[in-house]
Coordinates of C-alpha atoms in Angstrom, one line a residue:
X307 CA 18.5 17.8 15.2
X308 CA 16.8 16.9 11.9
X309 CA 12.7 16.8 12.4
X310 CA 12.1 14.1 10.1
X311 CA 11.4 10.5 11.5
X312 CA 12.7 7.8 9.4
X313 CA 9.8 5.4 9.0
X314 CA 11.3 1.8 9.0
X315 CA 8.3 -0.7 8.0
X316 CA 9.0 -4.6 9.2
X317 CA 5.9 -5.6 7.6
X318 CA 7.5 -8.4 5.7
X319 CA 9.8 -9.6 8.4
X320 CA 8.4 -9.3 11.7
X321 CA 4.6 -8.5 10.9
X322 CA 5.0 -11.6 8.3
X323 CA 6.6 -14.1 11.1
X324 CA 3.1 -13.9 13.0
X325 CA 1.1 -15.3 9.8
X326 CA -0.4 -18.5 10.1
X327 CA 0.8 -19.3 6.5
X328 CA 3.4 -17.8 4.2
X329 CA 3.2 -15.2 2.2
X330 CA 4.3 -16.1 -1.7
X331 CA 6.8 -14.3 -3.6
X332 CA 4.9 -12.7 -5.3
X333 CA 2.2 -11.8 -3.0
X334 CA 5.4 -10.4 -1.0
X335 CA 6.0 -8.1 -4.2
X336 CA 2.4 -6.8 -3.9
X337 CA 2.7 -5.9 -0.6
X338 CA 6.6 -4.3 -0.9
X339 CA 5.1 -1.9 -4.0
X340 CA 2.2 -0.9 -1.8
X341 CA 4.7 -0.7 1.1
X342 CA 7.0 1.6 -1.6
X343 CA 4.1 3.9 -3.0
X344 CA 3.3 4.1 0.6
X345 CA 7.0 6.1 1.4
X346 CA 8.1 4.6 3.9
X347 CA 12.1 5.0 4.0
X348 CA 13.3 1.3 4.9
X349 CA 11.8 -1.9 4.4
X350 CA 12.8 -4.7 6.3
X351 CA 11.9 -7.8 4.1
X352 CA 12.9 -11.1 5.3
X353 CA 15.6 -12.8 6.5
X354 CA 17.6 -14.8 3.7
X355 CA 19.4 -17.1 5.5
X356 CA 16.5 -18.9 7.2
X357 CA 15.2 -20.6 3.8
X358 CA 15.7 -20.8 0.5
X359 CA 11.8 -18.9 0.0
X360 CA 12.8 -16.4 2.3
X361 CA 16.3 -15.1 0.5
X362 CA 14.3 -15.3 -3.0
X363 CA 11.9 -13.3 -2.2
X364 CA 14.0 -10.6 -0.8
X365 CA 15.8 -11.1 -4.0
X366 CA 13.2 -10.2 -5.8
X367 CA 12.2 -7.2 -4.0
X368 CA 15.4 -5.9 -3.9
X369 CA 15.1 -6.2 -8.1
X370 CA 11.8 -4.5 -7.8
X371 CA 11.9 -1.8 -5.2
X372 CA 13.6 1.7 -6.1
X373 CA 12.2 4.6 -3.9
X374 CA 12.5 2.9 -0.6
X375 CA 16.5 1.6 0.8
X376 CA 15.4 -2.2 1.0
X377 CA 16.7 -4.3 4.3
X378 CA 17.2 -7.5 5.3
X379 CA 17.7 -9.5 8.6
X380 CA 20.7 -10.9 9.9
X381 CA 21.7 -12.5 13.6
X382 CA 25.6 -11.3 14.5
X383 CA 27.1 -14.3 12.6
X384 CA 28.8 -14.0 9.3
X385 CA 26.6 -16.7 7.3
X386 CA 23.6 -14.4 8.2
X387 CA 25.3 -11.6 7.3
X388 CA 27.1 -12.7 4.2
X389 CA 23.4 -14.3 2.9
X390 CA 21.3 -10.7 3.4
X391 CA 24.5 -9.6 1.3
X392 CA 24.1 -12.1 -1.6
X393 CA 19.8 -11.8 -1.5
X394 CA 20.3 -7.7 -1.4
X395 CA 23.2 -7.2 -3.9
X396 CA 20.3 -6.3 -6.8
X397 CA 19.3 -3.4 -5.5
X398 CA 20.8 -0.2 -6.3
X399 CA 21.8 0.9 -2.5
X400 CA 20.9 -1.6 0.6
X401 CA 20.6 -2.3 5.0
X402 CA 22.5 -4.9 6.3
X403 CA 20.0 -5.7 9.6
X404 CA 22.1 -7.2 12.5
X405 CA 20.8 -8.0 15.7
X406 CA 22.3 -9.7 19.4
X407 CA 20.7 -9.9 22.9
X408 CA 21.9 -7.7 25.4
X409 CA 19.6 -7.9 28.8
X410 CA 20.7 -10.7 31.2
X411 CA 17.6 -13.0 31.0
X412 CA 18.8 -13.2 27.4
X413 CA 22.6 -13.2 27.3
X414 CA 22.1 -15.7 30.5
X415 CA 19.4 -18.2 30.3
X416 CA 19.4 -18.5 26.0
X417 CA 23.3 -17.4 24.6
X418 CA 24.7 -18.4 27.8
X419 CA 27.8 -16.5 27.9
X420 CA 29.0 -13.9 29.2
X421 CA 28.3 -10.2 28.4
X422 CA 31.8 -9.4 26.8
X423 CA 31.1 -12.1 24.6
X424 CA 28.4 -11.1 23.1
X425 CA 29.9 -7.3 22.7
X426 CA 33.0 -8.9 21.1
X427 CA 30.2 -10.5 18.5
X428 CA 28.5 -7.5 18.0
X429 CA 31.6 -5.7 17.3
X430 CA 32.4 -8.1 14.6
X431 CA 29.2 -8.3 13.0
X432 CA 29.0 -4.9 12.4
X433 CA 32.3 -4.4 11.1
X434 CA 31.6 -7.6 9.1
X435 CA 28.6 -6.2 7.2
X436 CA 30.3 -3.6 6.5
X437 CA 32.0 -5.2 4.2
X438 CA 28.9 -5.1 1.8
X439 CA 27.3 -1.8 2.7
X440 CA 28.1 1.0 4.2
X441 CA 24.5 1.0 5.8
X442 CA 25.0 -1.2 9.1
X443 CA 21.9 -1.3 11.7
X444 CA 22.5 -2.6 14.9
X445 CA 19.9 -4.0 17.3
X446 CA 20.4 -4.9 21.4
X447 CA 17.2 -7.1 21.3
X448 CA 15.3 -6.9 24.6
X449 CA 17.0 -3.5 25.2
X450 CA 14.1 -2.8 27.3
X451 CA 15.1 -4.9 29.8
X452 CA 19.3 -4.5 29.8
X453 CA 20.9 -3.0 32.4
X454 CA 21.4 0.8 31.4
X455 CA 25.1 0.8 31.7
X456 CA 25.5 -2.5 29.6
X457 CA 23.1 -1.2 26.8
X458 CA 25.2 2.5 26.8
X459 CA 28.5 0.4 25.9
X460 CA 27.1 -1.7 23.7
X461 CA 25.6 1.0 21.4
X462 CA 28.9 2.9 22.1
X463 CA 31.0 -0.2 21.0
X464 CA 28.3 -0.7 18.3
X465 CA 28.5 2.9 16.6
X466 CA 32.4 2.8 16.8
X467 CA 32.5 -0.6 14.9
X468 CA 30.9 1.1 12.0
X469 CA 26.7 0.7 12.4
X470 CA 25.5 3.6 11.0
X471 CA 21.5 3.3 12.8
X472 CA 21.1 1.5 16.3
X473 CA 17.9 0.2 17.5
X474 CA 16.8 -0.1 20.7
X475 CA 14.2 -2.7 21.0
X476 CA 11.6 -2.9 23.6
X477 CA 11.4 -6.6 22.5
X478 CA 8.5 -8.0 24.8
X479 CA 6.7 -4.9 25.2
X480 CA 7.4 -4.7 28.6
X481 CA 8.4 -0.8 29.2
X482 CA 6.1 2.5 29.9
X483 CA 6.1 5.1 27.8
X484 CA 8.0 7.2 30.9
X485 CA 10.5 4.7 31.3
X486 CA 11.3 4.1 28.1
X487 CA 11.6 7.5 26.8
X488 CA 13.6 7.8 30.1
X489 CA 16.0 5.1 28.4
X490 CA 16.6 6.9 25.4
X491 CA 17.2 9.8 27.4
X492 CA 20.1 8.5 29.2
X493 CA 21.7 6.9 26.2
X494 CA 21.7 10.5 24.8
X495 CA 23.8 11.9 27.8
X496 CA 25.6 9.0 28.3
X497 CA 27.4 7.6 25.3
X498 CA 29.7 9.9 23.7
X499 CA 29.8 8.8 20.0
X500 CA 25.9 8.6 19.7
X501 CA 25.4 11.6 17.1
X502 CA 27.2 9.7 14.8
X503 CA 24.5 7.1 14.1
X504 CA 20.3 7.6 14.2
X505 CA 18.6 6.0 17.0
X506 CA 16.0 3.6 16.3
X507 CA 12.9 1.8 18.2
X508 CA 11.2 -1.5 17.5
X509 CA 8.4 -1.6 20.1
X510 CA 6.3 -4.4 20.5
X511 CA 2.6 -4.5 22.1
X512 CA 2.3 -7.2 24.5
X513 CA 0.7 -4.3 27.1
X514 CA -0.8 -2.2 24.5
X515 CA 1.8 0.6 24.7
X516 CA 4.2 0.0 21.5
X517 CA 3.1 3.4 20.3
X518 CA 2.9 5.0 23.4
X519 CA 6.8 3.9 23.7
X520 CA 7.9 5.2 20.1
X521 CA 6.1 8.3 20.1
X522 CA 7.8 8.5 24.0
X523 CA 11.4 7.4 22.3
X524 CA 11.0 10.3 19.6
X525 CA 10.1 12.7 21.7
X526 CA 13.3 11.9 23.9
X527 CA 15.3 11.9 20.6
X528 CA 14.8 9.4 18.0
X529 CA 14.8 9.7 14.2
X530 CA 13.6 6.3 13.3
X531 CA 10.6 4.0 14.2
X532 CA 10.4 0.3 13.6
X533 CA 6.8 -0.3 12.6
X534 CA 3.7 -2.7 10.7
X535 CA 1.3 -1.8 8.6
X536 CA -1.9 -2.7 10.5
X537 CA 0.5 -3.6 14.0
X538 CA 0.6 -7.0 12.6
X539 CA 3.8 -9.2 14.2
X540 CA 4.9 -11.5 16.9
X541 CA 2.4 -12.5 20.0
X542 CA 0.2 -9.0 20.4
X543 CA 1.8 -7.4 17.5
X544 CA 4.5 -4.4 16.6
X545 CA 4.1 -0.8 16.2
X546 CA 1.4 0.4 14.0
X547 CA 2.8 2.4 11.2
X548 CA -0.4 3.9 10.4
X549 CA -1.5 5.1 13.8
X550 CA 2.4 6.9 14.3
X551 CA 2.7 8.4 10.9
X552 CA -1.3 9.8 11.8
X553 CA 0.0 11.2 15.3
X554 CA 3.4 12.6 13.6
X555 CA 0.5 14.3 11.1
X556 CA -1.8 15.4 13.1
X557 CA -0.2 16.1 16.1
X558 CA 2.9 18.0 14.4
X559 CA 2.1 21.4 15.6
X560 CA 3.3 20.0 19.5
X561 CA 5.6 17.2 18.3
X562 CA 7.5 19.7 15.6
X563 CA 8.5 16.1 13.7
X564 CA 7.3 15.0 10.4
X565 CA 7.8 12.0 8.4
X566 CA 7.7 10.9 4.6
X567 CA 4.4 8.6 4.4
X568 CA 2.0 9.3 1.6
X569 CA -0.7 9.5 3.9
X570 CA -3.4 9.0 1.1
X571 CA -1.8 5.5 0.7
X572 CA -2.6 4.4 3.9
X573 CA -6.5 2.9 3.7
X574 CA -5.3 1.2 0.8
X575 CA -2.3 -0.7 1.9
X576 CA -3.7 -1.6 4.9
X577 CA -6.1 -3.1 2.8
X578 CA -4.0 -5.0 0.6
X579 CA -2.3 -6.8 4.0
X580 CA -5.4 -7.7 5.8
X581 CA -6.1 -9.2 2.5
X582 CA -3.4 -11.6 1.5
X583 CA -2.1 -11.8 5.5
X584 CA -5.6 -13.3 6.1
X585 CA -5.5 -11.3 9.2
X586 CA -9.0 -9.0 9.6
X587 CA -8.9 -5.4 10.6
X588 CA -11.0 -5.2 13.6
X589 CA -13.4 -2.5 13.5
X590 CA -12.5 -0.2 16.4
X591 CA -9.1 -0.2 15.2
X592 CA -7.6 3.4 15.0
X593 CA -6.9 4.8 11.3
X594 CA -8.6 2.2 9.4
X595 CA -10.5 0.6 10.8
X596 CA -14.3 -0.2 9.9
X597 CA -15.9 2.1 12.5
X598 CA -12.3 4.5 13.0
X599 CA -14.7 7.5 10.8
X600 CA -18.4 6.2 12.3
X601 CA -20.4 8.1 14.1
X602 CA -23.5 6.5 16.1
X603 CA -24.3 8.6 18.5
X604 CA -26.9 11.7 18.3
X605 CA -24.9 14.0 19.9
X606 CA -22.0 13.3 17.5
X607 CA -24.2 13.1 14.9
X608 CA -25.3 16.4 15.0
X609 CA -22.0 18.0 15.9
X610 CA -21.0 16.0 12.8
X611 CA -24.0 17.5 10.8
X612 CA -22.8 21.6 12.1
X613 CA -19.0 20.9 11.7
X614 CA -16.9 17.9 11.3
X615 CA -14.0 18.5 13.5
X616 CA -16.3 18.7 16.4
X617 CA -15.5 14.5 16.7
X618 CA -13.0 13.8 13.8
X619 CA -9.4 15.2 14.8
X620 CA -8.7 13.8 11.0
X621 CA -10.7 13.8 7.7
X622 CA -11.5 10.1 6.2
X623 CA -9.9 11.7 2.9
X624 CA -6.4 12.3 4.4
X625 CA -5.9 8.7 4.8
X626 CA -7.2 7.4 1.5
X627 CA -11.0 6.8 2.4
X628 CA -13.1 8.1 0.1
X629 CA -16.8 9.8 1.2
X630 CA -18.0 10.1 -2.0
X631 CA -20.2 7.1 -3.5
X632 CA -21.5 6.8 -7.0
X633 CA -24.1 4.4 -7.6
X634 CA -22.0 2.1 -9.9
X635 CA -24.3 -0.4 -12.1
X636 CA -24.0 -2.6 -15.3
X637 CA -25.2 1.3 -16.8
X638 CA -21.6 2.5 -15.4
X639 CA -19.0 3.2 -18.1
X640 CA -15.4 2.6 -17.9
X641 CA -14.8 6.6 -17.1
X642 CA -17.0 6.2 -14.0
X643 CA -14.6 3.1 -12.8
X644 CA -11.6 4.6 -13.8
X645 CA -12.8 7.8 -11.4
X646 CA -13.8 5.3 -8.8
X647 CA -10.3 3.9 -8.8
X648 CA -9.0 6.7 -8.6
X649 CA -10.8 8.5 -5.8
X650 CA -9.6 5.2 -4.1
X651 CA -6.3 6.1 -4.4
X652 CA -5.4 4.1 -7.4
X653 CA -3.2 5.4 -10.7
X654 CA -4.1 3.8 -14.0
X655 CA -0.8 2.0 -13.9
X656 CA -1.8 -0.1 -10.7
X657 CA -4.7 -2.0 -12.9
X658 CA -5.9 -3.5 -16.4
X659 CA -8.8 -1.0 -17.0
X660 CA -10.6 -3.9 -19.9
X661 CA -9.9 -6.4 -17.1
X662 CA -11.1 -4.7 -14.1
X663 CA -14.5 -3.5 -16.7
X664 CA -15.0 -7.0 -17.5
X665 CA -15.8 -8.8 -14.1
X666 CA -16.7 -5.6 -12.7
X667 CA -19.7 -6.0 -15.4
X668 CA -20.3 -9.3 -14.9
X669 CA -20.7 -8.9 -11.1
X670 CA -22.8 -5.7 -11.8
X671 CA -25.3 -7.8 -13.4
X672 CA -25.1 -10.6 -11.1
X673 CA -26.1 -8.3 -7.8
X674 CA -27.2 -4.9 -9.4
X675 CA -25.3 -2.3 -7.4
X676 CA -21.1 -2.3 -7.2
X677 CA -19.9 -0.9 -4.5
X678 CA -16.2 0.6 -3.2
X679 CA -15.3 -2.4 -1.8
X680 CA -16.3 -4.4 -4.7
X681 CA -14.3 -3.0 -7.1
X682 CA -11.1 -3.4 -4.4
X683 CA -12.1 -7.1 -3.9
X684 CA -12.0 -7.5 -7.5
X685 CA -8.6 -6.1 -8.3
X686 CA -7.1 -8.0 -5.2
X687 CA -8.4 -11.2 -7.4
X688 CA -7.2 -10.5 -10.6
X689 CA -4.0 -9.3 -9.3
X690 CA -3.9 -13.4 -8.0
X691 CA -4.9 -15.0 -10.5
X692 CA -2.0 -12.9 -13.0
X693 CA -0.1 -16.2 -11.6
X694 CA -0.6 -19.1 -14.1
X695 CA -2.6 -21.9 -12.2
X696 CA -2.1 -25.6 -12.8
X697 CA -5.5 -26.4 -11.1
X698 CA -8.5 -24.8 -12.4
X699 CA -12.0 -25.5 -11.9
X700 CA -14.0 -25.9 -15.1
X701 CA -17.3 -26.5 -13.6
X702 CA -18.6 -27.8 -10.3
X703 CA -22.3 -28.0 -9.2
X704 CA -23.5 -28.8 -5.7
X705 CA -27.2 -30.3 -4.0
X706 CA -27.8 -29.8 -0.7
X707 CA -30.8 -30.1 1.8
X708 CA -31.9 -30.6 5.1
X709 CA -31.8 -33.8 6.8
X710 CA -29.9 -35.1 3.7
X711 CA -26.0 -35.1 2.3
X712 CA -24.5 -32.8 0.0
X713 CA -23.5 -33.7 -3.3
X714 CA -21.1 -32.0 -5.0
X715 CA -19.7 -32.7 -8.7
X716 CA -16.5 -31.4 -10.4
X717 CA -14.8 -30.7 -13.6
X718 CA -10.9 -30.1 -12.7
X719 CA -7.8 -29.0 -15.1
X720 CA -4.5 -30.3 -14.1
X721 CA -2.7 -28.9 -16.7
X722 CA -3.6 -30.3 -19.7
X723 CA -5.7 -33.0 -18.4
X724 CA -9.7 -32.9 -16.8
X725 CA -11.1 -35.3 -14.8
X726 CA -14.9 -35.1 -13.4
X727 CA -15.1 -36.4 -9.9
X728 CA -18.4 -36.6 -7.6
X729 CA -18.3 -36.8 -3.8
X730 CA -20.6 -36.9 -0.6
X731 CA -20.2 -34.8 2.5
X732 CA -21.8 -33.9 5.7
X733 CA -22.0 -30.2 3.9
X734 CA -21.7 -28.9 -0.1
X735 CA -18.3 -27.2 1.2
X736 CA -17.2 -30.7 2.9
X737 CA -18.5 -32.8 -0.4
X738 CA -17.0 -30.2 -2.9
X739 CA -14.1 -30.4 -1.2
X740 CA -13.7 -34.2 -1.2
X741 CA -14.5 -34.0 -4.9
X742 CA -11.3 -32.1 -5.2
X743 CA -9.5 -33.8 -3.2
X744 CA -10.2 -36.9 -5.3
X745 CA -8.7 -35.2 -8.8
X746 CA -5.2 -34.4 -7.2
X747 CA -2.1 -36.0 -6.4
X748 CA -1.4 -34.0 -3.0
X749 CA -2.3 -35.3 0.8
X750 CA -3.6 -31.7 2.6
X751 CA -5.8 -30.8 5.1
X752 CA -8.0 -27.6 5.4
X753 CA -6.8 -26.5 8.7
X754 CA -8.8 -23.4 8.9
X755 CA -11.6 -22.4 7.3
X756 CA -14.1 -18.7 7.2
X757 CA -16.3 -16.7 4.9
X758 CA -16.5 -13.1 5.5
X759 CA -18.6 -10.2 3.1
X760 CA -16.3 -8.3 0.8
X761 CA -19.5 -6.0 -0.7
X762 CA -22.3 -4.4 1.0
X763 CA -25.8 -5.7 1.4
X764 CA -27.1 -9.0 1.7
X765 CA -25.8 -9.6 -2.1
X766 CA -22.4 -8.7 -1.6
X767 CA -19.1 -11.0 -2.4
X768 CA -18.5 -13.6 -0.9
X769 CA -14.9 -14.3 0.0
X770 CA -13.3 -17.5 1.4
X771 CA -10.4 -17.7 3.3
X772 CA -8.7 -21.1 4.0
X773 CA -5.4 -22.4 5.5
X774 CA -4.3 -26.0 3.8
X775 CA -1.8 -28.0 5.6
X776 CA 0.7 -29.8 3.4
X777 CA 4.1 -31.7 4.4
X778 CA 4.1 -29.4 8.0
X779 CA 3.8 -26.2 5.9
X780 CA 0.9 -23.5 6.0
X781 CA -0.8 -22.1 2.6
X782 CA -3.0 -19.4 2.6
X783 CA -6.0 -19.4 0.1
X784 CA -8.8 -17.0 -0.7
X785 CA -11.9 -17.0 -3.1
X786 CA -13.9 -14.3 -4.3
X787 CA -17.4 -15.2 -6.0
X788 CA -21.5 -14.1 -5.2
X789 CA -21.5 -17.8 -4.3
X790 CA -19.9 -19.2 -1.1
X791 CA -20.1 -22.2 -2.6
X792 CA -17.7 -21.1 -5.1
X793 CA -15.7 -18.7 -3.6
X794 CA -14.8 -21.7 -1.3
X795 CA -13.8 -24.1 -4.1
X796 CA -11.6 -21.0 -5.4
X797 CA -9.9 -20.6 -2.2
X798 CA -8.9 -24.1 -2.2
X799 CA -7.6 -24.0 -6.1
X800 CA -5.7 -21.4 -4.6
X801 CA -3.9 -23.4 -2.1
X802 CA -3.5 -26.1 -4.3
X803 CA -1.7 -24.0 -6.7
X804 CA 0.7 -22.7 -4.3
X805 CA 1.9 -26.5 -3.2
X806 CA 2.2 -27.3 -6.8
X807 CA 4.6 -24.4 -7.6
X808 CA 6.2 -25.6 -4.3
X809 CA 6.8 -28.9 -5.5
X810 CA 7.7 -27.7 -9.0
X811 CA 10.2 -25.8 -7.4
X812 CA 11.7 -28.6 -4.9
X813 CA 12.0 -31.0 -8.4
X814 CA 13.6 -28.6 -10.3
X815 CA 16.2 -28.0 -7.7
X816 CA 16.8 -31.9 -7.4
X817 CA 17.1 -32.4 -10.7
X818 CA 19.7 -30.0 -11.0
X819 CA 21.4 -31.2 -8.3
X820 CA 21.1 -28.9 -5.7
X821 CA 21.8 -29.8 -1.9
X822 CA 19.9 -28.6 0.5
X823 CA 21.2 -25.7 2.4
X824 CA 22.3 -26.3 6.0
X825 CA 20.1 -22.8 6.9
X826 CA 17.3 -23.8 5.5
X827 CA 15.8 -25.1 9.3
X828 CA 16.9 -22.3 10.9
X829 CA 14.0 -20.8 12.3
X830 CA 12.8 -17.0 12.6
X831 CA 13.9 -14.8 14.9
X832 CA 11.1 -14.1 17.5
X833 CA 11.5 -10.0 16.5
X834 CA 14.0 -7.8 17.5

């Protein structure tokens, strides 16, 4: 049996159904190169038929992506199908992604029918999407909890219509780690044709033990693992990619397995998805975490200080986090960025050099030092702001004090135009806000609302991170400034921008007479 495990990332399917906002398209192209330089195998990127957004950016990632097989989602019915066809057909070589319920609760209480029903619509889907690809995955969502001789003919039945991967899903994280590994284990005695396809697990984390189960399921057998960068996905989250490719690593001398992942990549693109996921890392969590290379105490400390793999089973280096700091100041030249950038993992192609210089200067003499995560925040701005904005803040000045109301004062672009708008509020964020809200033609509301350190020290960057409600849809927003103040009124341009391209696009497709697609309310798929 080959010893490679095929690393399948869901990042932008299941990790970004659990996002209190979508993603753009092109923040989903960020995050698919990162996924790519990464190496992961598959990419599971959407799934087209549920809106227009969702099948253009897959589109466009399919145009984009070369060194990973791009994938896209599809329930077992032909218009799925047929849609992940039309979105994928760009791409050189793609996964059709097809998926039914197989446990009772499932085929019972929500398909309601009866199991050879939903066998017969297996069977067809995958010999349907086979039509397009000769790269057919099959999933029994909820496997975890389908009666064993139900799931062994259904991946039988499944592998004989033509799917080429099936996945067994351990959909509400409900299995052990002994019991699961014991279900792949009887599949692998049990169905006959089941070394004509790879095995797959999608394990979710509602009890904690999603990698427990796929590092259980590939010990019993499996060659691929269903995973998110940073665990992100539905309720408590998917597998961690990071935290199984680091076990496959580290632990391959027991395991004998080995997988593809540029581990170096790994600090970095976790990174990037915390970023524009607006979804923090906490700081005990394992791989990359804030504290996952700290040591506090005195006794690690000094086995630390005599030999570092007395308390790390890993170095900080083999997963892209760098030890090294240069004191990086307005002194700095543009060799000593470049070399920061790319102890950090980056190649020259990933960023403008002049660019990154410039505001890496003018923040240098703003707060004196730059720091590592400076320069990151920095990138992650310009990379956003490459878009071309219709809103733009020329100017804005706030006065606030205790006891007394904040005043805040604008000078906004709306395209060509620039209107200067004043406002009151019971804070300056709350009056600059109002201001804005005065220059443009859009009814939102700021539904949530933080401010978190991007820099070291008491000087460091300020970045705001918003969510603005507009006609029942989430946008996410961020802001990146020494000011709060106006990293805040950033994040909101942000926002603002993003409904206006929405809107832009909604008129254009009127105008040209489009109808609205009868798929565009079908809603997600709660993960497979």
């Amino acid at each position: 049996m080959d010893n490679k495990v095929i690393i399948f990332d869901t990042t932008l399917r299941d990790g970004e159904q659990a996002l209190n906002a979508s993603l753009s398209v092109h923040e989903k192209l960020q995050i698919a190169q990162a996924i790519e330089r990464l190496g992961v195998d598959i990419m599971e990127v959407g799934f087209p038929v549920s809106s227009p957004g969702d099948f253009e950016s897959v589109q466009q990632i399919a145009k984009t992506v070369k060194n990973s097989r791009v994938c896209a989602l599809a329930r077992a019915v032909e218009a799925d199908i047929k849609a992940c066809a039309d979105a994928l057909k760009p791409a050189e070589a793609f996964r059709i992604h097809t998926f039914i319920s197989t446990s009772d609760v499932h085929v019972q209480q929500k398909l309601r029918k009866e199991f050879s029903d939903i066998e017969a619509m297996a069977v067809h889907a995958v010999k349907y999407a086979r039509r397009f690809t000769d790269d057919v995955e099959f999933s029994c969502e909820d496997a975890g909890r389908t009666p064993i001789d139900n799931l062994c003919r259904m991946v039988e039945q499944a592998i004989k219509a033509g799917a080429t991967t099936v996945n067994i899903p351990d959909t509400v994280g409900y299995t052990v780690p002994t019991e699961f590994g014991g279900i792949i284990t009887q599949l692998f005695n049990r169905v006959p044709n089941i070394d004509q396809a790879v095995i797959s697990v999608h394990c979710h984390n509602d009890l904690g033990l999603a990698v427990a189960n796929s590092i259980a399921a590939v010990q019993a057998g499996v060659r691929q693992i269903e995973c998110t960068v940073n665990g992100i996905g539905e309720r408590a989250g998917n597998c961690s990619l990071e935290e199984v490719a680091m076990i496959l690593k580290t632990r391959e001398s027991l395991l004998g397995l080995h997988t593809g992942i540029q581990h170096q990549e790994i600090a970095r693109t976790s990174k990037l998805v915390s970023h524009l996921c607006n979804m923090p890392v906490q700081l005990n969590k394992a791989i990359v975490g804030g504290n996952a290379f700290s040591h506090s105490s005195g006794i690690h400390q000094d086995g630390m200080l005599k030999a570092s793999n007395t308390y790390e089973i890993m170095t900080p280096e083999s997963v892209g986090i760098s030890k090294t700091k240069l004191n990086l100041t307005s002194r700095s030249g543009r060799h000593v960025i470049k070399h920061r950038m790319a102890s950090l993992g980056y190649q020259d192609s990933d960023y403008d050099l002049e660019q990154l210089y410039a505001d890496f200067l003018a923040l240098a003499d703003k707060k004196g030092q730059v720091f590592d995560d400076d320069l990151e925040a920095l990138l992650f701005n310009i990379q956003q702001q490459e878009m071309q904005d219709f809103y733009h803040i020329d100017y804005l000045t706030v006065q606030s004090g205790s006891g007394e109301f904040a005043t805040a004062s604008i000078k906004l672009a709306s395209g060509e135009e620039r209107q200067i708008k004043s406002a009151t509020g019971n804070g300056p964020v709350d009056a600059l806000y109002r201001a804005i809200k005065q220059a443009v033609d859009i009814e939102f509301e700021v539904t949530d609302y933080k401010i978190s350190n991007k820099g070291a020290g008491e000087d460091g960057l300020g970045q705001a991170d918003i969510v603005v409600t507009w006609q029942g849809r989430n946008f996410h927003g961020f802001g990146l400034a020494t000011d709060v103040i106006e990293a805040s009124g950033q994040a909101l341009i942000h926002t603002l921008n993003s409904i206006h391209r929405a809107k832009t696009i909604s008129a254009l497709k009127k105008e040209a007479g489009a109808k609205q697609s009868p798929s565009s309310s079908i809603s997600k798929p709660q993960g497979v």
